[in-house]
Short mmCIF file of C-alpha atoms and ligand atoms in Angstrom, two decimals:
data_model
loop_
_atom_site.label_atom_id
_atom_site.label_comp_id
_atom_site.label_asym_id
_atom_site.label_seq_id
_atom_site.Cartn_x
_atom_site.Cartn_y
_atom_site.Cartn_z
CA UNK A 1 9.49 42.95 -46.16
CA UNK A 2 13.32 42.92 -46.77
CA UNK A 3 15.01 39.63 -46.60
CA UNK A 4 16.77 39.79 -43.60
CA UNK A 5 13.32 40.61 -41.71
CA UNK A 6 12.04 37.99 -43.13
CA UNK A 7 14.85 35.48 -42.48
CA UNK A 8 14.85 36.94 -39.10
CA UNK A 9 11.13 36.44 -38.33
CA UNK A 10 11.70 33.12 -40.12
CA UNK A 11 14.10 32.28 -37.50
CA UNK A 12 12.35 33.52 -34.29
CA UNK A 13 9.36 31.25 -35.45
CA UNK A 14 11.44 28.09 -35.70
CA UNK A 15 13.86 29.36 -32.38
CA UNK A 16 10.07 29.55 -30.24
CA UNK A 17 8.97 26.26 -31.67
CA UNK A 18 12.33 24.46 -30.93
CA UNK A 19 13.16 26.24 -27.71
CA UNK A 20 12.78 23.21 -24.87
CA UNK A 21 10.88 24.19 -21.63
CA UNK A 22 12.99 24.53 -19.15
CA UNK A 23 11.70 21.79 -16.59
CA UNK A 24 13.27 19.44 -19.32
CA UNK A 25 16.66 21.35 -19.80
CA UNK A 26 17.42 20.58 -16.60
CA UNK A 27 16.57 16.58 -16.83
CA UNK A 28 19.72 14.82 -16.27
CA UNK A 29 18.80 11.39 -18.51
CA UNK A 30 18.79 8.16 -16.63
CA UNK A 31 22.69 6.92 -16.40
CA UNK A 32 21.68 3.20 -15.95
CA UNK A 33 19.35 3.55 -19.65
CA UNK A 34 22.23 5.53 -21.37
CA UNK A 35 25.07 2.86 -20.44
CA UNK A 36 22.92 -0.15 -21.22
CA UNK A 37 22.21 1.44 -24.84
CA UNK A 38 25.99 2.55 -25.28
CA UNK A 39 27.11 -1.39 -24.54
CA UNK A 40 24.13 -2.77 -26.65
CA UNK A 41 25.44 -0.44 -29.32
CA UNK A 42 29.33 -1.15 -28.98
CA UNK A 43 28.09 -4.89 -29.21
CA UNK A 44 26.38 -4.50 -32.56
CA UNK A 45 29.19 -2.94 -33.86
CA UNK A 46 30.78 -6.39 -33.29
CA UNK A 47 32.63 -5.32 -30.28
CA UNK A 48 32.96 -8.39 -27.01
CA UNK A 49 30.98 -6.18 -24.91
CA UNK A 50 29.95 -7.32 -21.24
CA UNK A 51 27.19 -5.11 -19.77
CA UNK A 52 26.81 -4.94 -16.17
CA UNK A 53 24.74 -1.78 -16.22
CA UNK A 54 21.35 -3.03 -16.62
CA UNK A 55 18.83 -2.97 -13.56
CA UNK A 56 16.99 -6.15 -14.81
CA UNK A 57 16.89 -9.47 -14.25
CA UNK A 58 18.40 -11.75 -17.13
CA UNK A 59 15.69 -14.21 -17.03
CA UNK A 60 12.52 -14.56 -19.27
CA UNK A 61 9.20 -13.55 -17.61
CA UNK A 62 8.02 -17.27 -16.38
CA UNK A 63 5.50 -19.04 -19.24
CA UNK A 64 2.25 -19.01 -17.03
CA UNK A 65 2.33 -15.34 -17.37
CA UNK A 66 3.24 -14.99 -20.72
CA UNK A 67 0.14 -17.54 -21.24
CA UNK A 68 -1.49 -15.74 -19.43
CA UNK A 69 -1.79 -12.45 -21.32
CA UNK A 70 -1.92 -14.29 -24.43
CA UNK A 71 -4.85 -15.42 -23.16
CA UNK A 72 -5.88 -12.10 -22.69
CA UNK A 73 -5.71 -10.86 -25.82
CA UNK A 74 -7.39 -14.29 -27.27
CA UNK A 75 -10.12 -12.88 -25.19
CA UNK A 76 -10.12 -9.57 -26.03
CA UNK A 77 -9.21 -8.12 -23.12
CA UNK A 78 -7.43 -5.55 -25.41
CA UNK A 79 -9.27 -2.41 -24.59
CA UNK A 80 -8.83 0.50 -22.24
CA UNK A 81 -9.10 -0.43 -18.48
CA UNK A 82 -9.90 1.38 -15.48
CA UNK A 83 -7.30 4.34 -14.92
CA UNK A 84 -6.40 3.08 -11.84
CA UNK A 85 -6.16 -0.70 -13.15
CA UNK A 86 -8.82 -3.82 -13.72
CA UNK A 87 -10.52 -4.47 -10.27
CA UNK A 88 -9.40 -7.83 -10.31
CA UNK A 89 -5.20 -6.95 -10.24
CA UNK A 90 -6.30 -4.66 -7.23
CA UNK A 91 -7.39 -7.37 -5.17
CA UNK A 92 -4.71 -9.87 -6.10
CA UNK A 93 -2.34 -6.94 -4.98
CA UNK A 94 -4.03 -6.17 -1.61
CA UNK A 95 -4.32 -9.93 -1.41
CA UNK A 96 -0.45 -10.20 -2.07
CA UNK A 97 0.38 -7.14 0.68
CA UNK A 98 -1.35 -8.65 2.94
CA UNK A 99 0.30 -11.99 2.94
CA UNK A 100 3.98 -10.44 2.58
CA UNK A 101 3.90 -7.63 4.62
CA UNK A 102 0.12 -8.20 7.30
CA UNK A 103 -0.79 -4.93 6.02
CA UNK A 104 -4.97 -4.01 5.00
CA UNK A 105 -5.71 -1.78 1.79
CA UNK A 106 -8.96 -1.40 -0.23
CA UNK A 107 -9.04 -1.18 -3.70
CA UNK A 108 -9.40 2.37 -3.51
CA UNK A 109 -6.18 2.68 -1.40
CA UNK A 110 -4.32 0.90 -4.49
CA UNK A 111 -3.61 2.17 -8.18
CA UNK A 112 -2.06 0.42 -10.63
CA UNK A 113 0.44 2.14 -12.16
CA UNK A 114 2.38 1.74 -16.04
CA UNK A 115 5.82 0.35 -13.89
CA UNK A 116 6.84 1.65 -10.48
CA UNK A 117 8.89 4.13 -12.05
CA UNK A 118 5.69 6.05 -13.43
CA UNK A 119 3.82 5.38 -9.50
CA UNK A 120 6.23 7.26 -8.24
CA UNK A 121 6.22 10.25 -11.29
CA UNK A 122 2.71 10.65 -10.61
CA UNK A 123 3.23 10.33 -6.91
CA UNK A 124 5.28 13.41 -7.05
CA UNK A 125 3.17 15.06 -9.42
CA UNK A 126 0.42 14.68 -7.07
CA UNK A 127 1.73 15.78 -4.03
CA UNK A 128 4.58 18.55 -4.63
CA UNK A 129 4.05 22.20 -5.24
CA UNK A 130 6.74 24.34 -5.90
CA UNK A 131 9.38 24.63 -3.33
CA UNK A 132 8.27 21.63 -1.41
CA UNK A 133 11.32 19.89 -0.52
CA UNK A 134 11.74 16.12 -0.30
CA UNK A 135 14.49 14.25 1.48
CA UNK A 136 16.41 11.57 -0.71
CA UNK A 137 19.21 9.63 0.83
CA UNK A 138 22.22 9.39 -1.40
CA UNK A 139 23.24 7.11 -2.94
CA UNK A 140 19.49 6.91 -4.09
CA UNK A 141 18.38 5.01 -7.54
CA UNK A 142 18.66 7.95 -10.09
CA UNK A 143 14.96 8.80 -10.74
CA UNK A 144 14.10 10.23 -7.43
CA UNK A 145 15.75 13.32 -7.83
CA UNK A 146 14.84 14.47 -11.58
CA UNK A 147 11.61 13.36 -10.73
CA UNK A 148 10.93 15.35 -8.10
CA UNK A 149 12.37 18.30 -10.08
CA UNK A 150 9.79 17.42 -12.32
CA UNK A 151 7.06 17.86 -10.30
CA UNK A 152 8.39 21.50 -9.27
CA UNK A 153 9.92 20.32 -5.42
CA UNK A 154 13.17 20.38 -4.55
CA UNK A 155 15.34 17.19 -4.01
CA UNK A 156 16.92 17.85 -0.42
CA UNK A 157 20.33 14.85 -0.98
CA UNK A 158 21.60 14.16 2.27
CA UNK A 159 24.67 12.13 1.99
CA UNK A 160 25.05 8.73 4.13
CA UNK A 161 28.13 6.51 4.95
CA UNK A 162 29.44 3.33 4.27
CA UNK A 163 30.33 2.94 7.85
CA UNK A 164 26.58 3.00 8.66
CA UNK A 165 25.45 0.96 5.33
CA UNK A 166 24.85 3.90 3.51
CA UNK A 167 21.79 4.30 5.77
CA UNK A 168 19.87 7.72 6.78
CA UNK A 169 20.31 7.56 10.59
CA UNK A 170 17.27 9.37 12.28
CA UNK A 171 19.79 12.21 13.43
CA UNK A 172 20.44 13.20 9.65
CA UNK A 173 16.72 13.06 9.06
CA UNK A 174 16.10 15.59 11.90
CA UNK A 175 19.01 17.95 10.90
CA UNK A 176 17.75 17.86 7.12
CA UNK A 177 13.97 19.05 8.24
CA UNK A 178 12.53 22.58 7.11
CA UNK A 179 8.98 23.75 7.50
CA UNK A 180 8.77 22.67 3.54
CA UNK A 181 9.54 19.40 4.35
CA UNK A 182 7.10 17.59 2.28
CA UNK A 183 8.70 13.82 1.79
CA UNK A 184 11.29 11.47 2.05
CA UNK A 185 12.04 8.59 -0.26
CA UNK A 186 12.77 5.51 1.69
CA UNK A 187 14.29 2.51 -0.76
CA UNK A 188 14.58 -0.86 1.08
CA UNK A 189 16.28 -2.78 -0.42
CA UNK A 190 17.97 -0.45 -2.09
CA UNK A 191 19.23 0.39 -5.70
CA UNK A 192 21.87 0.66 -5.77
CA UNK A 193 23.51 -0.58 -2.61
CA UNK A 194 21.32 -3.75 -1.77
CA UNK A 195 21.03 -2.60 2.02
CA UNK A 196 18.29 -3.27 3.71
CA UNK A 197 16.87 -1.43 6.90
CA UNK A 198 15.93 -3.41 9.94
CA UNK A 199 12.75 -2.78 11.78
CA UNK A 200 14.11 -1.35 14.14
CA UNK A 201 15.87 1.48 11.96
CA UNK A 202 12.73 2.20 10.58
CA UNK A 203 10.84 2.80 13.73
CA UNK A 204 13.57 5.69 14.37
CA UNK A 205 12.70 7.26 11.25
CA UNK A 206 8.66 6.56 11.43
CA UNK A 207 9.06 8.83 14.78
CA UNK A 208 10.91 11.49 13.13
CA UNK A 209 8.14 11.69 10.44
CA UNK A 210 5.44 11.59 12.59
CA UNK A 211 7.30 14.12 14.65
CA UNK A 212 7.52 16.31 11.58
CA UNK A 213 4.51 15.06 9.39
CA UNK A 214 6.69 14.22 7.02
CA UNK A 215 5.16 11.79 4.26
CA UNK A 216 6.72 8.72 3.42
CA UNK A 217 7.06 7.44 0.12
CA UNK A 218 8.70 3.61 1.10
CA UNK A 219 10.10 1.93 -2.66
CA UNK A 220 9.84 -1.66 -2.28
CA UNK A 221 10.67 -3.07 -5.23
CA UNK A 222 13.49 -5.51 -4.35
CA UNK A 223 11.17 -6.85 -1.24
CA UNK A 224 11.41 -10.25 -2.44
CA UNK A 225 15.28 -10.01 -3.05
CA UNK A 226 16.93 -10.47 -0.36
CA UNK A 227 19.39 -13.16 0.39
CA UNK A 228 20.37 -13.11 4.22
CA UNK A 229 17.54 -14.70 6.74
CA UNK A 230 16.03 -11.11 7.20
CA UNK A 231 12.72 -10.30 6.23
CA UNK A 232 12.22 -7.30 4.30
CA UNK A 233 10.05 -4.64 6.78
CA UNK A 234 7.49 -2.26 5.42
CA UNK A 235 7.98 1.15 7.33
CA UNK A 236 3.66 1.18 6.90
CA UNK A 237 3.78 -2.02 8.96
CA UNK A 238 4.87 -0.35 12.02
CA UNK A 239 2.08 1.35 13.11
CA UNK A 240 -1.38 2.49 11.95
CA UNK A 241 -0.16 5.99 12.16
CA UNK A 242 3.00 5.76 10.06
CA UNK A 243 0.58 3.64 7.24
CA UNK A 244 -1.94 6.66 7.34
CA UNK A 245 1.42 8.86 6.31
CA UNK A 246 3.05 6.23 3.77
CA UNK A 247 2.86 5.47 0.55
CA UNK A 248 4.30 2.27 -0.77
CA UNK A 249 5.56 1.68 -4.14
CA UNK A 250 6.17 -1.83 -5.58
CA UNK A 251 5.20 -3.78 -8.79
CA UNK A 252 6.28 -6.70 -10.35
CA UNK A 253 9.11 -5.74 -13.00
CA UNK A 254 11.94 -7.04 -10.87
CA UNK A 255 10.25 -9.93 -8.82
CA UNK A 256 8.74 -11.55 -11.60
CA UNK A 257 11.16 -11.05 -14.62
CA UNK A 258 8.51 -8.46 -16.04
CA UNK A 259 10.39 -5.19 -16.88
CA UNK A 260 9.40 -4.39 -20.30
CA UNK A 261 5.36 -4.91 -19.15
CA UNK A 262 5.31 -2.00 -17.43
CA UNK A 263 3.00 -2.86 -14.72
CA UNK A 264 4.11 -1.55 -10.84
CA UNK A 265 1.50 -0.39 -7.97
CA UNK A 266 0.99 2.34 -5.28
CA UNK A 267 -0.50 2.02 -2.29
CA UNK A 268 -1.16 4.60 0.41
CA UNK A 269 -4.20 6.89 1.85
CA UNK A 270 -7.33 6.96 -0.47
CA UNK A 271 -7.16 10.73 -1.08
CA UNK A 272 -3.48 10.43 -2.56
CA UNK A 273 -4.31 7.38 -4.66
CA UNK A 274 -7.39 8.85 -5.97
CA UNK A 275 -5.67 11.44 -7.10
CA UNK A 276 -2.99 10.11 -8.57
CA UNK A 277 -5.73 7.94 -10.56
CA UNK A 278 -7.27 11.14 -11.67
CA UNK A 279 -3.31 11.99 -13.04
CA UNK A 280 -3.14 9.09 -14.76
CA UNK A 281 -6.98 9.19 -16.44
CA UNK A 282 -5.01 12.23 -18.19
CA UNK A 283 -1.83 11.25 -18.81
CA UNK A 284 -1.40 7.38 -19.27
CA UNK A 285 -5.50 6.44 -19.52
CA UNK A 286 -4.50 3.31 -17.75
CA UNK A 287 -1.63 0.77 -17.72
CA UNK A 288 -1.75 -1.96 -20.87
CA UNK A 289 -4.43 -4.03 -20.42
CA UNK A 290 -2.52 -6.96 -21.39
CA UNK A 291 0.01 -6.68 -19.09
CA UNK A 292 -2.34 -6.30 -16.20
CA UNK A 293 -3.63 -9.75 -16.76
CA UNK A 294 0.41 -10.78 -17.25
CA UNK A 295 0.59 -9.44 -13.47
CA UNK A 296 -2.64 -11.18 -12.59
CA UNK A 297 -1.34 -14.55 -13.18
CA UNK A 298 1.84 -13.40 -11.53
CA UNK A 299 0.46 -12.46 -8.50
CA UNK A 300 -1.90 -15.50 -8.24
CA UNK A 301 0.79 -18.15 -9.56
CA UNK A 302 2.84 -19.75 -6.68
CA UNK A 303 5.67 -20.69 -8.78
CA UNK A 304 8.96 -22.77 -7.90
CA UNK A 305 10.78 -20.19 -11.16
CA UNK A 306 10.75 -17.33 -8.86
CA UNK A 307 12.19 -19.30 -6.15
CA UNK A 308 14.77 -20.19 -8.57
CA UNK A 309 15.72 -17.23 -9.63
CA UNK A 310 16.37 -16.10 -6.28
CA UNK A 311 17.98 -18.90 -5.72
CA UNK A 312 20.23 -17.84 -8.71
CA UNK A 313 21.05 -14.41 -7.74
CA UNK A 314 22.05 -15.49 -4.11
CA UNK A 315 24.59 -17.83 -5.60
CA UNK A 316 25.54 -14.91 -7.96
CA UNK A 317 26.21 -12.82 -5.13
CA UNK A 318 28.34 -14.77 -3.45
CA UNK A 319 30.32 -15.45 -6.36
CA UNK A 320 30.82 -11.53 -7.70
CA UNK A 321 31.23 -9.93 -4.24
CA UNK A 322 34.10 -12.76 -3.40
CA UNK A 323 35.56 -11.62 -6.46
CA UNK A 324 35.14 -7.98 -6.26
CA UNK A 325 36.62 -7.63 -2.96
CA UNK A 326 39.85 -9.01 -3.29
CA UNK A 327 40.76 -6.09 -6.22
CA UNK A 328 43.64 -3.80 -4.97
CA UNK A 329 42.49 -0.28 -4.48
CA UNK A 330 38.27 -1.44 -4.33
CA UNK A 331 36.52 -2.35 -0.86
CA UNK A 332 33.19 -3.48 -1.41
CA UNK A 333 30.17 -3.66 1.89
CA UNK A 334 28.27 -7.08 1.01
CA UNK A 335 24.78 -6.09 -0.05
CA UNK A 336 21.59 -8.05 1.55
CA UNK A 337 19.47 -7.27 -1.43
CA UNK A 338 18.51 -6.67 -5.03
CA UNK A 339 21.14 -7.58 -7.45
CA UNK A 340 23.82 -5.03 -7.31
CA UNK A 341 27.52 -4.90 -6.01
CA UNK A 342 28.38 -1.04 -5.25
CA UNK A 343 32.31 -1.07 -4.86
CA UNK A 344 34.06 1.85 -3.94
CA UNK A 345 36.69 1.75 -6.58
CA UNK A 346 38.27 5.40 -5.54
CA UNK A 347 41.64 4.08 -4.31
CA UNK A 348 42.11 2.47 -7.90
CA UNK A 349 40.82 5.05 -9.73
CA UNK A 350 43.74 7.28 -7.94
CA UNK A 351 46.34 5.14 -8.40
CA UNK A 352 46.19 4.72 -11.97
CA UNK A 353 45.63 8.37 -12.54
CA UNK A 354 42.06 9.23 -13.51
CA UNK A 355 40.76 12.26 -11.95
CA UNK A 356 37.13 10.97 -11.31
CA UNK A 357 35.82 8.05 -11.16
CA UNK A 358 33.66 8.53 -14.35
CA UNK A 359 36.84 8.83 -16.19
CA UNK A 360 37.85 5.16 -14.96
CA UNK A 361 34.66 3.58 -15.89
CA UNK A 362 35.19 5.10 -19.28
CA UNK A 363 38.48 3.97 -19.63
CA UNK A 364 37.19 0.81 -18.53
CA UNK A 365 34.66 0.13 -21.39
CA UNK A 366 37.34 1.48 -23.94
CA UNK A 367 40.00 -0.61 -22.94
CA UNK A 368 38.37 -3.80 -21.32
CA UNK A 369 34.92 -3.43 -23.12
CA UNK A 370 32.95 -3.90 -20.22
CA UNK A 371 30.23 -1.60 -18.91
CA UNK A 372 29.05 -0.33 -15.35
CA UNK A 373 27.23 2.30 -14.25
CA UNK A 374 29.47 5.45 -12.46
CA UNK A 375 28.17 6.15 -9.11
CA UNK A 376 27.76 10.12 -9.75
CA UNK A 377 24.63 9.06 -11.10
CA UNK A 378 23.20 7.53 -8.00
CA UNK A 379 25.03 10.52 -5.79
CA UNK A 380 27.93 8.81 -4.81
CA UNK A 381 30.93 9.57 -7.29
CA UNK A 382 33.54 7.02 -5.54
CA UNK A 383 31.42 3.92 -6.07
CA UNK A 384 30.36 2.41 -9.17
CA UNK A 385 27.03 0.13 -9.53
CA UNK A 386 27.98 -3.33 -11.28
CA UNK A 387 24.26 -5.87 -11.82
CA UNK A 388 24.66 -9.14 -11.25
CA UNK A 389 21.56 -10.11 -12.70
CA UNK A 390 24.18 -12.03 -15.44
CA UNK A 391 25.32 -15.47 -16.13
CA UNK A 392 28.14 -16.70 -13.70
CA UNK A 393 30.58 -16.84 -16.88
CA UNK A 394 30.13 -13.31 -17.39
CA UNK A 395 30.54 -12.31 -13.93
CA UNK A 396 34.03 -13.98 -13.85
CA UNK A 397 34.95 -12.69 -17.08
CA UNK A 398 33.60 -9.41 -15.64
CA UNK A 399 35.96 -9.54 -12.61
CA UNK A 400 39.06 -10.84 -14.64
CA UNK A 401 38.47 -7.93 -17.18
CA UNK A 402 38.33 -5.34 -13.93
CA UNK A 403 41.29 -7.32 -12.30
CA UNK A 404 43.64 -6.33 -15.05
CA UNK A 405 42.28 -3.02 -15.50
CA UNK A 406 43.21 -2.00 -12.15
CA UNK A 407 46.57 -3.78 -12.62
CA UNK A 408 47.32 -2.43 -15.99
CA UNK A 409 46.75 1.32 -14.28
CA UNK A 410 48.54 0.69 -10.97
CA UNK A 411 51.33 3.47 -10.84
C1 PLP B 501 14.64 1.48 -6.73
C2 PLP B 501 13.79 1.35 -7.94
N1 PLP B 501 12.54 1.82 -7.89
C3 PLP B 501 11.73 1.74 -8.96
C4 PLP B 501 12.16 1.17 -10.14
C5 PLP B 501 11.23 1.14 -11.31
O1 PLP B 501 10.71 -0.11 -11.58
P1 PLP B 501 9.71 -0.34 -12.80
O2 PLP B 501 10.46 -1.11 -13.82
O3 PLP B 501 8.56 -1.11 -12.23
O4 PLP B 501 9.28 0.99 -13.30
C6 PLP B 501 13.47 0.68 -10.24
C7 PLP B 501 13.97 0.14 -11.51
O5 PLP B 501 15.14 0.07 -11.78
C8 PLP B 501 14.30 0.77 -9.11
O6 PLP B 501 15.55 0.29 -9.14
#
């Protein structure tokens, strides 16, 4: 064999084995990850970074849970579970829907799942073949499209307004409907806008789905963070018929300080969850065992901390978005929920000469060292997602450093 044969059959070997599939060529990596790992990496470089990109609350996970798996592991309980979760965390969960939201599921109509993030993966996994399409309202939390991708659908984005929230009205829901309709993700409240949808809103949709037999996948992880006297609705609560065609997502990352233990839950129609238990049996086994005993304690702990925290981010709230608002060139709606502001920062991004608004949040961290997420990630390129889930000192200093950003680029 000549040498350059050689190198070249040398080459097509390695070029086969590197080549990416394409399902992940196309990924677009999570925004709100990369920024929080840029600032955590301009901070160890000794830079007086402020990072408002994070979707997690600042607080450590309460003690009585931490005990609580500790006590786990003192006992052993360190061994593979159940693929859909221990028995026990089921109940407490269909104990703990029942209370918030007067709605009945088995065990078998509940998986636990490693975070709500991978509930709804193999959600989509579960239910999409290719070509189904599934309706996302933008601006949506940035994991809903790519993960649909993943699964082989098609992410249909239909674009809302701030004049109505930045809610789906039932109108856009009908006009966005195809016979591959498969889905829609409903987020309430949502990431990253902190609306919330009234009951009443919801029953407008529920009749378009059951209209269309549309599924609906309803993401309730903020439920418990809400900071006006509403209550948060379940779209499943409405009638028996819309909870035969919902699946609810939730978990206890955000609620209960718990982000890094991975634990979140789905619950929906038995054939769905089963399943999606039968996914996970050959993809995750089953969430950490650990953890599920962390979420255990959680879910059977009333506890004055999570009232505080709450309590915390309410007074947060008020703080940042009083702040925010009164920028020149950024209007900001007041969110009910979570623990974002979503500004549109457009007019200022204009005026001091930055083409999009992604090059304004750039300049932003390079001049002012402070970092927030660009709305293009979330679908909505004029607005920009800053957390509050940060000390009041930051948040001023947060707001001072935007405040003369915008002033220092005011032409
Ligand atoms: C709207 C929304 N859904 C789901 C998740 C995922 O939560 P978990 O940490 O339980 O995977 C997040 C996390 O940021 C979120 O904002």
């Amino acid at each position: 064999m000549s040498n350059f044969v050689l190198n070249d059959y040398i080459n097509r070997k390695v070029d086969k084995k590197m080549s990416l599939s394409e399902r992940v060529k196309n990924l677009t990596p999570s925004s709100t990850l990369a920024i929080s790992a840029l600032a955590s990496e301009l901070k160890q470089q000794g830079h007086d970074v402020i990072g408002l990109g994070v979707g997690e609350p600042d607080f450590n996970t309460p003690d009585y849970i931490i005990e609580a798996a500790k006590k786990a592991m003192d006992e052993g309980k360190t061994k593979y579970t159940a693929s859909g979760g221990i028995p026990e965390l089921k109940q407490a969960i269909a104990k703990q829907i029942k209370v918030d939201n007067d709605l009945s599921y088995s065990t078998d109509e509940i998986i636990v799942t490693s975070g709500a993030k991978h509930g709804l993966y193999a959600l989509f996994q579960t239910i999409l073949n290719p070509e189904d399409e599934v309706i996302i309202p933008a601006p949506y939390w940035v994991s809903y499209p790519e993960q649909v991708k993943l699964a082989g659908g098609k992410p249909m984005i239909i674009e809302t307004v701030e004049d109505n929230h930045f809610k789906i009205t039932p109108e856009q829901l009908v006009a966005a409907v195809t016979d591959k309709t498969k889905a829609i993700v409903i987020n309430s409240p949502s990431n990253p806008t902190g609306m919330v949808y009234s009951k009443e809103e919801l029953e407008k949709i529920g009749e378009v789905c059951l209209k269309h037999n549309i599924l609906i996948i309803s993401d309730e992880i903020y439920e418990k963070l809400i900071y006006t006297n509403e209550k948060h609705v379940s779209i499943a609560q409405i009638s028996d018929d819309l909870k035969a065609q919902t699946i609810v997502i939730n978990g206890v990352s955000k609620t209960y300080a718990m982000t890094g233990w991975r634990i979140g839950f789905a619950a929906g129609p038995k054939e769905i969850i089963k399943a999606m238990t039968s996914h996970a049996s050959q993809s995750t086994s089953n969430p950490t065992s650990i953890a599920q005993y962390g979420a255990l304690a959680a879910y059977e702990t009333e506890s004055d901390s999570i009232t505080e925290m709450n309590k915390a981010f309410s007074h947060r709230l008020e703080l940042f978005y009083t702040l925010i608002k009164e920028i020149p060139g950024i209007t900001c709606l007041k969110p009910k929920g979570a623990f974002y502001l979503f500004p549109n920062v457009k007019e200022a991004a204009t005026r001091g000469g930055f083409a999009t608004v992604d090059d304004w949040v750039s300049a932003l961290l390079e001049e002012e060292k402070l970092a927030v997420v660009p709305g293009s990630g979330f679908g909505a390129p004029n607005n920009i997602r800053l957390s509050y889930a940060a000390s009041e000192d930051l948040l001023k200093e947060a707001a001072k450093r935007i405040r003369r950003f915008v002033e220092n680029h005011s032409s």
